[in-house]
Coordinates of C-alpha atoms in Angstrom, one line a residue:
X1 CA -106.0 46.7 69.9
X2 CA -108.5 44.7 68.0
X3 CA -108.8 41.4 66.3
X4 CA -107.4 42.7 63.0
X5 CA -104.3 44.5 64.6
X6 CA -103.6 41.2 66.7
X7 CA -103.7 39.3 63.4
X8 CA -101.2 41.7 61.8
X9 CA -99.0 41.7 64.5
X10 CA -98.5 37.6 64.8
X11 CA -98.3 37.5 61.2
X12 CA -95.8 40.3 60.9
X13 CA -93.5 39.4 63.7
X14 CA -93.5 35.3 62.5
X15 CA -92.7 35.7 59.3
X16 CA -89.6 38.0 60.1
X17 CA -89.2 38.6 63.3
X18 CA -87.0 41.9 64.1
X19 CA -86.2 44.3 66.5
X20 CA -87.2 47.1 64.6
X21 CA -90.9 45.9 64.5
X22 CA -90.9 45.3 68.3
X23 CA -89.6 48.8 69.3
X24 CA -93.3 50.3 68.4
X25 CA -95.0 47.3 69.1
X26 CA -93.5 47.6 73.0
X27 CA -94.1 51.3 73.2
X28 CA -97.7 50.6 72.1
X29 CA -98.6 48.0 74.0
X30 CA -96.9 49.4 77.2
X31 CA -98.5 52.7 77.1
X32 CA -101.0 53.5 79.9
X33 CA -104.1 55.9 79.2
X34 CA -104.9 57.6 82.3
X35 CA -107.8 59.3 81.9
X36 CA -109.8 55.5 81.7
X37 CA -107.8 53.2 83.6
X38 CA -110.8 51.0 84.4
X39 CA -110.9 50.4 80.2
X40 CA -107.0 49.5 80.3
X41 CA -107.7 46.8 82.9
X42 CA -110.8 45.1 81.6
X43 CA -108.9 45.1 77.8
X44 CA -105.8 43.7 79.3
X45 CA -106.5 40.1 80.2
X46 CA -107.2 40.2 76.3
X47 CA -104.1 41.5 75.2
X48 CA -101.8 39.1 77.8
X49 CA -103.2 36.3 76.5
X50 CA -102.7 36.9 72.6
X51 CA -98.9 38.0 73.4
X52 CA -99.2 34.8 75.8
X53 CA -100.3 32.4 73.4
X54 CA -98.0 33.7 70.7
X55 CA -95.1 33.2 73.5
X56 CA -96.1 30.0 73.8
X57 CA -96.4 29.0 69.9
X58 CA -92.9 30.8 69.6
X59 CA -91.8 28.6 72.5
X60 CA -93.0 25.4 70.8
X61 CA -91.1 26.5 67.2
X62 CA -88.2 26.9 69.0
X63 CA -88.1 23.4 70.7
X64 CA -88.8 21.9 67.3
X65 CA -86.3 23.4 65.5
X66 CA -84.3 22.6 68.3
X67 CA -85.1 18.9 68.0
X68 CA -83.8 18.9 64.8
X69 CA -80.6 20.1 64.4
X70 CA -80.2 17.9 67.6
X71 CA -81.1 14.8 65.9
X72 CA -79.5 15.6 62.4
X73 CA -76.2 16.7 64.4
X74 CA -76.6 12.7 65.7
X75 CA -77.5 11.2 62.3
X76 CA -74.3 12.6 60.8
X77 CA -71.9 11.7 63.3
X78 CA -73.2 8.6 63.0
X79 CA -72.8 8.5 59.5
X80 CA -69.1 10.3 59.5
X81 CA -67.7 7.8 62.1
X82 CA -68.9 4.8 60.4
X83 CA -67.7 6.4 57.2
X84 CA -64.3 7.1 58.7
X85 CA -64.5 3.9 60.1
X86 CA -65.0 1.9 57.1
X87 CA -62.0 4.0 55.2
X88 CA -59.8 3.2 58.6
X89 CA -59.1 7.4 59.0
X90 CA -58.8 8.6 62.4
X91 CA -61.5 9.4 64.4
X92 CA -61.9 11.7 67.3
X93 CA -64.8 14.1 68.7
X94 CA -62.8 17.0 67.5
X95 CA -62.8 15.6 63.8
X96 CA -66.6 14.8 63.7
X97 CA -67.7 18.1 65.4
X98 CA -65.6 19.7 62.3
X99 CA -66.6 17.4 59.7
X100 CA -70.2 18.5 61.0
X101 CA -69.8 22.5 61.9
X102 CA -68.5 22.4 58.2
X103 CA -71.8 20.7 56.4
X104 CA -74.2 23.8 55.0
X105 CA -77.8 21.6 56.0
X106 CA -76.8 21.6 59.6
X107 CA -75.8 25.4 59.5
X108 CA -78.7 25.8 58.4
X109 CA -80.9 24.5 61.0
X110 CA -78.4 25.8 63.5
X111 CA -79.7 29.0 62.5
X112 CA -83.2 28.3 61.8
X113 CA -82.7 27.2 65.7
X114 CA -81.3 30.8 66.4
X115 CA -84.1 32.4 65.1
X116 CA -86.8 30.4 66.7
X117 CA -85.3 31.1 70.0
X118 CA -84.9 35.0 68.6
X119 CA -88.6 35.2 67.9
X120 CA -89.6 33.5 71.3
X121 CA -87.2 35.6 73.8
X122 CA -88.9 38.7 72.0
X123 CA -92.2 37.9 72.6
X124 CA -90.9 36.6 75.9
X125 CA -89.7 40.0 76.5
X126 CA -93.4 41.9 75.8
X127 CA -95.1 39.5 78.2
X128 CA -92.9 40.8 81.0
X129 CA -93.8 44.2 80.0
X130 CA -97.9 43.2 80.0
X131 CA -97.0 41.9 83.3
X132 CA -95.7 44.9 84.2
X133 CA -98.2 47.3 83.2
X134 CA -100.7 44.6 84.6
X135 CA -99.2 45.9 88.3
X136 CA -98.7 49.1 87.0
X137 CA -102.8 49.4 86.1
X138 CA -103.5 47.7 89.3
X139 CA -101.9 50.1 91.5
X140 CA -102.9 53.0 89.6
X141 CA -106.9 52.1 90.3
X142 CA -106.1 51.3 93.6
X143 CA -104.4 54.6 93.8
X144 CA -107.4 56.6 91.9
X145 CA -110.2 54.6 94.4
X146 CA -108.3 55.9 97.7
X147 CA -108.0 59.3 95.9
X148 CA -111.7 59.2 95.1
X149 CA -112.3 58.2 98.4
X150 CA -110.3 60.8 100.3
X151 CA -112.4 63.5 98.5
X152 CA -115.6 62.3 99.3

């Protein structure tokens, strides 16, 4: 993969991150040429690293949307118990949590929160698989230097 395709992937999967997209992305970047294994393994510290990084920016998205629908859950139960407060209703965590669940800003952030954490346990998902292939590769030149070696 080169500079350009590595572009178009992060941009593709960010802006709408889907499964569809990751099946051929995955096949791709887990396939294995044979005939130049030596080529695989120099190009695949590259490639790790991209998918790596882009783990890692995913990772970072997640916490912050994370963060926020965190701290805007606190703001308005904060504001709903002094609002209940000051009109003397009943109060109890099961009334807040509802009053909250029910408001459409913090739905959605909840969700903007499930999508972050989408996005990041996909990419999470293809670094495994360069990891894998990493040994794979590995074991495969090993295998083809002792074969090499036998024969000579």
């Amino acid at each position: 993969m080169n500079a350009t395709q590595l572009k178009e992937i992060k941009e593709t999967l960010f802006a709408n991150p889907k499964w569809e997209e990751f099946i051929p992305l995955s096949v791709e970047i887990q396939r294995i040429h044979r005939m130049d294994i030596e080529t695989e393994l120099s190009a695949h510290p590259g490639v790790y690293c991209f998918f790596h990084g882009m783990m890692m920016e995913a990772k970072k998205e997640a916490d912050i949307a994370y963060q926020e629908l965190e701290r805007y859950w606190h703001d308005m139960r904060i504001k709903q118990l002094e609002s209940r407060e000051a009109s003397k209703l009943k109060t109890t965590e099961k009334i807040l949590d509802s009053l909250i669940y029910r408001d459409s800003y913090y739905n959605s952030l909840k969700r903007a929160s499930i999508d972050a954490k989408y996005l990041y346990n996909l990419l999470k998902a293809l670094v495994s698989g360069l990891e894998h292939k990493k040994d794979c590769l590995v074991q495969l030149s090993s295998n083809r230097r002792a074969e090499a070696k036998t024969f000579s």
